[in-house]
Amino acid sequence: EPEVTQTPSHQVTQMGQEVILRCVPISNHLYFYWYRQILGQKVEFLVSFYNNEISEKSEIFDDQFSVERPDGSNFTLKIRSTKLEDSAMYFCASGARGDPRGETQYFGPGTRLLVL
Amino acid sequence: KQEVTQIPAALSVPEGENLVLNCSFTDSAIYNLQWFRQDPGKGLTSLLLIQSSQREQTSGRLNASLDKSSGRSTLYIAASQPGDSATYLCAVLNAGNMLTFGGGTRLMVKP
């Protein structure tokens, strides 16, 4: 069964460094998402992406964050200058060959980011 | 702003028991409601999706109901097994195509 994959599974970085988290969504999906979960807290929406542009973003997704679909298969989240509070599990999700309101979002296994 | 709450936060039951997990949401203008399972340190696995026009969905030993007008959903697990031990997350899809998650119910099923 097709699945969403994410790399790396773990990343440790120094505060102020740039990180890029990578995702390969399910191949025929049209909508792509990033969520994060700080340890012990709820899963939070960051951004949704459709037709090569951001369709929605939360207040968490400030100028330090960006997303890109550089080719037909990868979807990336970049954090330009990491802060301690960016430490979290980052989940990529994809969904919808048609109307996203009718279909589930499929989540990847996550990248655990630790900022020191 | 949509808020999703799940109770109880944790639940421990002996194997074989039937159990109910609860989810409530503050804004009834949802497109769908989804239940996910999360194992420690792992991703989210979709269990059931209920469209806003539906009342319930079933998959094996799982049954989820939705009362949109009152902002409530329940997940019923029949004949629980130790392998059901995990955190169960409820999430609603709002305008903007974003999922809003509850805090989860951590379930432990003891052999």
Coordinates of C-alpha atoms in Angstrom, one line a residue:
Chain A
E1 CA 0.0 0.0 0.0
P2 CA 1.4 3.5 -0.9
E3 CA 2.6 5.5 2.0
V4 CA 4.1 8.9 2.8
T5 CA 7.8 8.8 3.6
Q6 CA 9.9 11.3 5.5
T7 CA 13.6 11.9 5.9
P8 CA 15.5 12.1 8.1
S9 CA 13.8 10.3 10.9
H10 CA 15.8 12.4 13.5
Q11 CA 17.7 15.6 13.1
V12 CA 19.8 17.5 15.7
T13 CA 20.8 21.0 14.9
Q14 CA 22.2 24.1 16.6
M15 CA 20.1 27.1 17.2
G16 CA 20.2 29.5 14.3
Q17 CA 21.0 26.9 11.7
E18 CA 18.8 26.1 8.7
V19 CA 17.2 22.7 8.4
I20 CA 15.3 21.1 5.5
L21 CA 12.8 18.3 6.2
R22 CA 11.9 16.1 3.3
C23 CA 8.8 14.2 2.4
V24 CA 7.7 12.1 -0.4
P25 CA 3.8 12.2 -0.6
I26 CA 1.7 9.5 -2.1
S27 CA 2.1 9.7 -5.8
N28 CA -1.3 10.6 -7.1
H29 CA -2.3 13.0 -4.3
L30 CA -2.8 16.6 -5.0
Y31 CA -2.8 18.2 -1.5
F32 CA 0.2 18.3 0.8
Y33 CA 0.5 19.4 4.5
W34 CA 2.9 19.9 7.3
Y35 CA 1.9 19.5 10.9
R36 CA 4.0 19.5 14.1
Q37 CA 3.7 18.0 17.5
I38 CA 5.7 19.5 20.4
L39 CA 6.4 16.8 23.0
G40 CA 3.3 16.3 25.2
Q41 CA 1.2 18.7 23.2
K42 CA -1.4 18.5 20.5
V43 CA -0.7 18.0 16.8
E44 CA -0.8 21.5 15.2
F45 CA -1.4 22.4 11.6
L46 CA 1.4 24.4 9.9
V47 CA 0.6 24.7 6.2
S48 CA -1.2 23.2 3.2
F49 CA 0.0 23.3 -0.4
Y50 CA -2.0 22.7 -3.6
N51 CA -1.2 23.4 -7.2
N52 CA 2.3 24.6 -6.4
E53 CA 1.3 27.2 -3.9
I54 CA 0.4 27.6 -0.3
S55 CA -3.3 27.4 0.2
E56 CA -3.5 27.9 3.9
K57 CA -1.1 28.5 6.8
S58 CA -1.3 28.9 10.5
E59 CA 0.1 31.7 12.7
I60 CA 3.0 29.3 13.6
F61 CA 4.1 29.4 9.9
D62 CA 6.0 32.7 10.0
D63 CA 8.7 34.1 7.7
Q64 CA 11.2 31.6 9.1
F65 CA 9.3 28.7 7.5
S66 CA 8.9 27.9 3.8
V67 CA 7.7 25.0 1.7
E68 CA 8.6 23.8 -1.7
R69 CA 7.8 21.1 -4.2
P70 CA 11.0 21.1 -6.1
D71 CA 10.1 18.2 -8.4
G72 CA 7.2 15.9 -9.0
S73 CA 7.8 13.7 -6.0
N74 CA 9.4 15.7 -3.1
F75 CA 7.8 18.2 -0.7
T76 CA 10.1 20.0 1.7
L77 CA 9.8 22.2 4.8
K78 CA 12.6 24.6 5.4
I79 CA 13.2 26.4 8.7
R80 CA 15.7 29.2 8.0
S81 CA 17.0 30.0 11.5
T82 CA 16.0 27.4 14.0
K83 CA 14.9 28.3 17.6
L84 CA 14.8 26.1 20.7
E85 CA 11.0 26.2 20.5
D86 CA 11.1 24.6 17.0
S87 CA 12.0 21.3 18.6
A88 CA 9.1 19.0 17.8
M89 CA 8.0 16.0 15.7
Y90 CA 7.2 17.3 12.2
F91 CA 4.7 15.3 10.2
C92 CA 4.1 15.5 6.5
A93 CA 0.7 14.5 5.1
S94 CA -0.9 14.1 1.7
G95 CA -4.4 13.6 0.5
A96 CA -7.1 13.9 -2.0
R97 CA -7.2 12.9 -5.6
G98 CA -10.4 14.9 -5.7
D99 CA -12.3 17.0 -3.1
P100 CA -10.1 17.1 0.0
R101 CA -13.2 17.5 2.2
G102 CA -14.2 13.9 1.5
E103 CA -10.9 12.1 1.9
T104 CA -8.5 11.4 4.7
Q105 CA -5.1 12.8 5.1
Y106 CA -2.3 10.2 5.1
F107 CA 0.5 10.9 7.5
G108 CA 4.2 10.1 7.3
P109 CA 6.2 8.7 10.2
G110 CA 7.6 12.1 11.2
T111 CA 10.9 13.8 11.6
R112 CA 12.0 14.4 15.2
L113 CA 13.8 17.7 15.2
L114 CA 15.9 18.7 18.2
V115 CA 17.3 22.2 18.4
L116 CA 20.2 22.7 20.9
Chain B
K1 CA -11.3 29.3 16.6
Q2 CA -12.0 25.6 16.6
E3 CA -11.1 23.7 19.8
V4 CA -11.2 19.9 20.1
T5 CA -11.2 18.2 23.4
Q6 CA -10.9 14.5 24.2
I7 CA -11.8 12.7 27.4
P8 CA -10.6 10.8 29.2
A9 CA -6.9 11.8 28.7
A10 CA -5.9 8.3 29.7
L11 CA -7.7 5.0 30.1
S12 CA -6.6 1.6 31.4
V13 CA -8.8 -1.5 30.9
P14 CA -8.5 -5.2 31.1
E15 CA -8.5 -7.2 27.8
G16 CA -11.9 -8.0 26.4
E17 CA -13.7 -4.9 27.6
N18 CA -15.7 -2.7 25.4
L19 CA -14.8 1.0 25.7
V20 CA -15.8 4.4 24.5
L21 CA -13.6 7.4 23.8
N22 CA -15.1 10.8 23.6
C23 CA -14.4 13.8 21.4
S24 CA -16.0 17.3 21.4
F25 CA -15.5 20.3 19.2
T26 CA -16.7 23.9 19.5
D27 CA -17.5 24.8 15.9
S28 CA -20.0 22.6 14.2
A29 CA -19.1 23.9 10.7
I30 CA -16.9 20.9 9.9
Y31 CA -16.4 19.0 6.7
N32 CA -15.5 15.7 8.3
L33 CA -14.2 14.2 11.5
Q34 CA -11.4 11.6 11.6
W35 CA -10.1 9.3 14.2
F36 CA -6.4 8.4 14.2
R37 CA -4.2 6.0 16.1
Q38 CA -0.7 7.1 17.2
D39 CA 1.9 4.6 18.6
P40 CA 4.7 6.0 20.7
G41 CA 7.2 7.9 18.6
K42 CA 5.4 7.0 15.5
G43 CA 3.2 8.7 12.9
L44 CA -0.6 8.8 12.7
T45 CA -2.7 6.0 11.2
S46 CA -6.1 6.9 10.0
L47 CA -8.8 4.7 11.5
L48 CA -12.1 6.1 10.5
L49 CA -13.4 9.2 8.6
I50 CA -17.0 10.4 9.1
Q51 CA -18.3 12.9 6.6
S52 CA -20.3 15.8 8.1
S53 CA -23.5 14.4 6.6
Q54 CA -23.0 11.0 8.1
R55 CA -23.9 9.7 11.6
E56 CA -21.5 6.8 12.0
Q57 CA -18.8 4.7 10.4
T58 CA -17.6 1.1 11.2
S59 CA -14.4 -0.7 10.6
G60 CA -14.0 -4.1 12.2
R61 CA -14.2 -3.7 16.0
L62 CA -14.3 0.1 15.7
N63 CA -17.4 2.2 15.4
A64 CA -17.4 6.0 15.3
S65 CA -20.4 8.2 15.7
L66 CA -20.9 11.9 14.9
D67 CA -23.4 14.3 16.3
K68 CA -22.5 17.5 14.4
S69 CA -25.1 19.7 16.0
S70 CA -24.0 19.0 19.5
G71 CA -20.3 18.9 18.6
R72 CA -19.6 15.4 19.7
S73 CA -18.1 12.2 18.4
T74 CA -17.5 8.8 20.1
L75 CA -15.2 6.0 19.2
Y76 CA -16.4 2.6 20.4
I77 CA -13.9 -0.2 20.6
A78 CA -15.3 -3.7 21.0
A79 CA -13.6 -6.6 22.7
S80 CA -10.4 -4.6 23.4
Q81 CA -7.0 -6.3 22.9
P82 CA -3.5 -5.5 24.2
G83 CA -2.6 -4.6 20.6
D84 CA -5.1 -1.7 20.8
S85 CA -2.9 0.1 23.3
A86 CA -2.0 3.4 21.7
T87 CA -3.0 7.1 21.8
Y88 CA -6.2 7.8 19.9
L89 CA -6.6 11.2 18.3
C90 CA -9.7 12.9 17.1
A91 CA -9.4 15.6 14.4
V92 CA -11.9 17.8 12.6
L93 CA -11.5 19.3 9.1
N94 CA -12.6 22.9 8.8
A95 CA -12.6 25.4 6.0
G96 CA -9.1 26.0 4.8
N97 CA -8.6 22.3 4.6
M98 CA -6.7 22.1 8.0
L99 CA -7.2 19.4 10.6
T100 CA -7.6 20.5 14.2
F101 CA -6.6 17.8 16.7
G102 CA -7.7 17.0 20.2
G103 CA -5.1 16.1 22.8
G104 CA -5.7 12.4 22.5
T105 CA -6.7 9.5 24.8
R106 CA -3.9 7.3 25.9
L107 CA -5.3 3.7 26.0
M108 CA -3.7 0.8 27.8
V109 CA -5.3 -2.6 27.5
K110 CA -3.9 -5.1 30.0
P111 CA -3.7 -8.8 29.2

